[in-house]
Amino acid sequence: MNRIRRVGVVGCGVMGAGLAEVCARAGLDVLVAVSRPGRVAAGRERLVRSLDTAARKGKLAEADREAALRRVSFTADLRDFADRQFVIEAGPERESVKLDVFATLDKVVEDEQAVLGSNTSSFPIIQLGRVTDRPGKVIGTHFFNPVTVLPLVELVGSVLTEEETATTAEAFVTGVLGKQVVRTKDRSGFVVNALLIPYLLSAIRMYESGMASLADIDKAMKLGCAHPMGPFGLIDLIGLDIVEAISESLYGEYREQHYSPPPLLARMVSAGLLGKKSGRGFYDYAPAAGTTMKAAA
Ligand code: 3HC
């Protein structure tokens, strides 16, 4: 039987909130760390909104919704993670933040067997391991957005990750969270993003070349390839800043042109047009734009 009952999630953005929800719905005690006390309300609201959606769509009974909410608590102090048995870091894709978080987790998490996971989509796992005295316990646990819906977790062991850590993490995400796992090496992009990101970047280059409109490129991939979303809808869902960060990481590792971020992507990120989470990306999600997405770029 799995011994993990107390989980810590670092960050309560799109992915952190999704992770907290999936863990709470699996019956675990979840402690979510936000960057400062003022961020608790926004984090909780994100969680409540997603639980409400699940209840509305008939995926969650009202009583289970309440129970899940009761299992989640918040803190702005990572020292409260002392008793956690499995931690998933889902903070911003910024090197200094991630290194700080792992160095702190190493000091505060008391259980030497605890797994320290990261949901990073672009940062080498070995670098996170190296700022701790327990690199064997550090592993990439890469979930997909929306976490509540998509079944995959990429498990990414660094050259120092112990096999026991990978086995424990795999048993936890499959047996307790009900996800499915693929194991991948600690290389930029892992499996999914190494294939997905060049496709998304190609769509931006195609749009910049004037070959077709945003809406038609999305329509083509939905109707022609049965993708649930077109590339621009998907970039907006992932977040333009995240796509840029992964692109830079892939380009930094492989120096291949098709991984390099197109200028339009960089300009939009500079302008704060980050996609759905900021209200506007390639499409406009502002209430005034109506219920359907309106091309904004
Ligand atoms: N809890 C449980 N289930 C939920 C839910 C929730 N909070 N919210 C929605 N669902 C369920 C719905 O009930 C529905 O299930 P059903 O088909 O059994 O009825 C299903 O999820 C789809 O939801 P909706 O009907 O509301 O919405 P759509 O049909 O429009 O689908 C989508 C939306 C799930 C986002 C779909 O378009 C999709 O899968 N898109 C692709 C997303 C994708 O590729 N993500 C990966 C991004 S890459 C990544 O994350 C890696 C990172 O490193 C970049």
PDB file of N, CA and C in Angstrom, residues 73-113:
ATOM      1  N   SER A  73      -4.905  23.064   2.224  1.00  0.00           N
ATOM      2  CA  SER A  73      -4.614  24.278   2.984  1.00  0.00           C
ATOM      3  C   SER A  73      -3.453  25.007   2.314  1.00  0.00           C
ATOM      4  N   PHE A  74      -3.277  26.250   2.708  1.00  0.00           N
ATOM      5  CA  PHE A  74      -2.301  27.123   2.035  1.00  0.00           C
ATOM      6  C   PHE A  74      -1.295  27.674   3.036  1.00  0.00           C
ATOM      7  N   THR A  75      -0.110  27.965   2.543  1.00  0.00           N
ATOM      8  CA  THR A  75       0.904  28.629   3.354  1.00  0.00           C
ATOM      9  C   THR A  75       1.758  29.498   2.432  1.00  0.00           C
ATOM     10  N   ALA A  76       2.414  30.491   3.030  1.00  0.00           N
ATOM     11  CA  ALA A  76       3.392  31.257   2.246  1.00  0.00           C
ATOM     12  C   ALA A  76       4.792  30.979   2.794  1.00  0.00           C
ATOM     13  N   ASP A  77       4.903  29.949   3.630  1.00  0.00           N
ATOM     14  CA  ASP A  77       6.177  29.648   4.271  1.00  0.00           C
ATOM     15  C   ASP A  77       6.546  28.183   4.030  1.00  0.00           C
ATOM     16  N   LEU A  78       7.580  27.970   3.249  1.00  0.00           N
ATOM     17  CA  LEU A  78       7.961  26.594   2.890  1.00  0.00           C
ATOM     18  C   LEU A  78       8.381  25.758   4.100  1.00  0.00           C
ATOM     19  N   ARG A  79       8.678  26.432   5.234  1.00  0.00           N
ATOM     20  CA  ARG A  79       9.044  25.651   6.431  1.00  0.00           C
ATOM     21  C   ARG A  79       7.881  24.766   6.884  1.00  0.00           C
ATOM     22  N   ASP A  80       6.655  25.138   6.466  1.00  0.00           N
ATOM     23  CA  ASP A  80       5.483  24.321   6.823  1.00  0.00           C
ATOM     24  C   ASP A  80       5.474  22.974   6.084  1.00  0.00           C
ATOM     25  N   PHE A  81       6.426  22.786   5.161  1.00  0.00           N
ATOM     26  CA  PHE A  81       6.478  21.521   4.418  1.00  0.00           C
ATOM     27  C   PHE A  81       7.260  20.434   5.177  1.00  0.00           C
ATOM     28  N   ALA A  82       7.621  20.706   6.431  1.00  0.00           N
ATOM     29  CA  ALA A  82       8.457  19.757   7.195  1.00  0.00           C
ATOM     30  C   ALA A  82       7.912  18.335   7.154  1.00  0.00           C
ATOM     31  N   ASP A  83       6.586  18.155   7.247  1.00  0.00           N
ATOM     32  CA  ASP A  83       6.027  16.802   7.362  1.00  0.00           C
ATOM     33  C   ASP A  83       5.556  16.224   6.022  1.00  0.00           C
ATOM     34  N   ARG A  84       5.907  16.875   4.905  1.00  0.00           N
ATOM     35  CA  ARG A  84       5.406  16.378   3.603  1.00  0.00           C
ATOM     36  C   ARG A  84       6.175  15.133   3.157  1.00  0.00           C
ATOM     37  N   GLN A  85       5.458  14.236   2.489  1.00  0.00           N
ATOM     38  CA  GLN A  85       6.089  12.982   2.036  1.00  0.00           C
ATOM     39  C   GLN A  85       6.339  12.979   0.531  1.00  0.00           C
ATOM     40  N   PHE A  86       5.645  13.874  -0.178  1.00  0.00           N
ATOM     41  CA  PHE A  86       5.816  13.987  -1.640  1.00  0.00           C
ATOM     42  C   PHE A  86       5.564  15.453  -1.960  1.00  0.00           C
ATOM     43  N   VAL A  87       6.540  16.075  -2.590  1.00  0.00           N
ATOM     44  CA  VAL A  87       6.387  17.492  -2.928  1.00  0.00           C
ATOM     45  C   VAL A  87       6.459  17.631  -4.448  1.00  0.00           C
ATOM     46  N   ILE A  88       5.556  18.440  -4.999  1.00  0.00           N
ATOM     47  CA  ILE A  88       5.656  18.743  -6.433  1.00  0.00           C
ATOM     48  C   ILE A  88       5.802  20.258  -6.574  1.00  0.00           C
ATOM     49  N   GLU A  89       6.923  20.638  -7.137  1.00  0.00           N
ATOM     50  CA  GLU A  89       7.191  22.063  -7.346  1.00  0.00           C
ATOM     51  C   GLU A  89       6.570  22.472  -8.684  1.00  0.00           C
ATOM     52  N   ALA A  90       5.734  23.515  -8.643  1.00  0.00           N
ATOM     53  CA  ALA A  90       5.100  24.002  -9.875  1.00  0.00           C
ATOM     54  C   ALA A  90       5.138  25.531  -9.869  1.00  0.00           C
ATOM     55  N   GLY A  91       6.306  26.048  -9.586  1.00  0.00           N
ATOM     56  CA  GLY A  91       6.480  27.510  -9.558  1.00  0.00           C
ATOM     57  C   GLY A  91       6.792  28.033 -10.949  1.00  0.00           C
ATOM     58  N   PRO A  92       7.102  29.318 -11.037  1.00  0.00           N
ATOM     59  CA  PRO A  92       7.428  29.904 -12.344  1.00  0.00           C
ATOM     60  C   PRO A  92       8.664  29.246 -12.961  1.00  0.00           C
ATOM     61  N   GLU A  93       8.715  29.239 -14.315  1.00  0.00           N
ATOM     62  CA  GLU A  93       9.856  28.619 -15.009  1.00  0.00           C
ATOM     63  C   GLU A  93      11.058  29.575 -14.979  1.00  0.00           C
ATOM     64  N   ARG A  94      11.483  29.927 -13.756  1.00  0.00           N
ATOM     65  CA  ARG A  94      12.654  30.816 -13.627  1.00  0.00           C
ATOM     66  C   ARG A  94      13.692  30.113 -12.771  1.00  0.00           C
ATOM     67  N   GLU A  95      14.905  30.085 -13.314  1.00  0.00           N
ATOM     68  CA  GLU A  95      15.978  29.315 -12.689  1.00  0.00           C
ATOM     69  C   GLU A  95      16.171  29.674 -11.212  1.00  0.00           C
ATOM     70  N   SER A  96      16.254  30.995 -10.911  1.00  0.00           N
ATOM     71  CA  SER A  96      16.576  31.393  -9.543  1.00  0.00           C
ATOM     72  C   SER A  96      15.479  30.928  -8.581  1.00  0.00           C
ATOM     73  N   VAL A  97      14.227  31.017  -9.030  1.00  0.00           N
ATOM     74  CA  VAL A  97      13.108  30.610  -8.164  1.00  0.00           C
ATOM     75  C   VAL A  97      13.184  29.117  -7.880  1.00  0.00           C
ATOM     76  N   LYS A  98      13.386  28.331  -8.930  1.00  0.00           N
ATOM     77  CA  LYS A  98      13.381  26.868  -8.754  1.00  0.00           C
ATOM     78  C   LYS A  98      14.555  26.419  -7.870  1.00  0.00           C
ATOM     79  N   LEU A  99      15.726  27.015  -8.099  1.00  0.00           N
ATOM     80  CA  LEU A  99      16.882  26.606  -7.295  1.00  0.00           C
ATOM     81  C   LEU A  99      16.652  26.939  -5.828  1.00  0.00           C
ATOM     82  N   ASP A 100      16.093  28.122  -5.570  1.00  0.00           N
ATOM     83  CA  ASP A 100      15.775  28.517  -4.186  1.00  0.00           C
ATOM     84  C   ASP A 100      14.809  27.548  -3.536  1.00  0.00           C
ATOM     85  N   VAL A 101      13.767  27.190  -4.290  1.00  0.00           N
ATOM     86  CA  VAL A 101      12.746  26.288  -3.742  1.00  0.00           C
ATOM     87  C   VAL A 101      13.377  24.944  -3.377  1.00  0.00           C
ATOM     88  N   PHE A 102      14.182  24.389  -4.277  1.00  0.00           N
ATOM     89  CA  PHE A 102      14.755  23.061  -3.982  1.00  0.00           C
ATOM     90  C   PHE A 102      15.765  23.122  -2.836  1.00  0.00           C
ATOM     91  N   ALA A 103      16.543  24.199  -2.782  1.00  0.00           N
ATOM     92  CA  ALA A 103      17.504  24.327  -1.673  1.00  0.00           C
ATOM     93  C   ALA A 103      16.730  24.404  -0.350  1.00  0.00           C
ATOM     94  N   THR A 104      15.609  25.122  -0.350  1.00  0.00           N
ATOM     95  CA  THR A 104      14.820  25.245   0.881  1.00  0.00           C
ATOM     96  C   THR A 104      14.132  23.924   1.227  1.00  0.00           C
ATOM     97  N   LEU A 105      13.546  23.279   0.220  1.00  0.00           N
ATOM     98  CA  LEU A 105      12.876  21.997   0.491  1.00  0.00           C
ATOM     99  C   LEU A 105      13.858  21.007   1.125  1.00  0.00           C
ATOM    100  N   ASP A 106      15.081  21.010   0.626  1.00  0.00           N
ATOM    101  CA  ASP A 106      16.094  20.097   1.147  1.00  0.00           C
ATOM    102  C   ASP A 106      16.312  20.318   2.642  1.00  0.00           C
ATOM    103  N   LYS A 107      16.258  21.592   3.031  1.00  0.00           N
ATOM    104  CA  LYS A 107      16.497  21.909   4.451  1.00  0.00           C
ATOM    105  C   LYS A 107      15.287  21.574   5.315  1.00  0.00           C
ATOM    106  N   VAL A 108      14.070  21.793   4.780  1.00  0.00           N
ATOM    107  CA  VAL A 108      12.901  21.727   5.665  1.00  0.00           C
ATOM    108  C   VAL A 108      12.174  20.373   5.668  1.00  0.00           C
ATOM    109  N   VAL A 109      12.201  19.636   4.565  1.00  0.00           N
ATOM    110  CA  VAL A 109      11.425  18.385   4.520  1.00  0.00           C
ATOM    111  C   VAL A 109      12.164  17.329   5.351  1.00  0.00           C
ATOM    112  N   GLU A 110      11.506  16.854   6.415  1.00  0.00           N
ATOM    113  CA  GLU A 110      12.218  16.003   7.388  1.00  0.00           C
ATOM    114  C   GLU A 110      12.372  14.554   6.938  1.00  0.00           C
ATOM    115  N   ASP A 111      11.382  14.040   6.225  1.00  0.00           N
ATOM    116  CA  ASP A 111      11.405  12.633   5.806  1.00  0.00           C
ATOM    117  C   ASP A 111      12.479  12.442   4.727  1.00  0.00           C
ATOM    118  N   GLU A 112      13.497  11.650   5.073  1.00  0.00           N
ATOM    119  CA  GLU A 112      14.597  11.462   4.109  1.00  0.00           C
ATOM    120  C   GLU A 112      14.172  10.668   2.884  1.00  0.00           C
ATOM    121  N   GLN A 113      13.044   9.961   3.016  1.00  0.00           N
ATOM    122  CA  GLN A 113      12.538   9.176   1.886  1.00  0.00           C
ATOM    123  C   GLN A 113      11.589   9.990   1.007  1.00  0.00           C
TER     124      GLN A 113
END
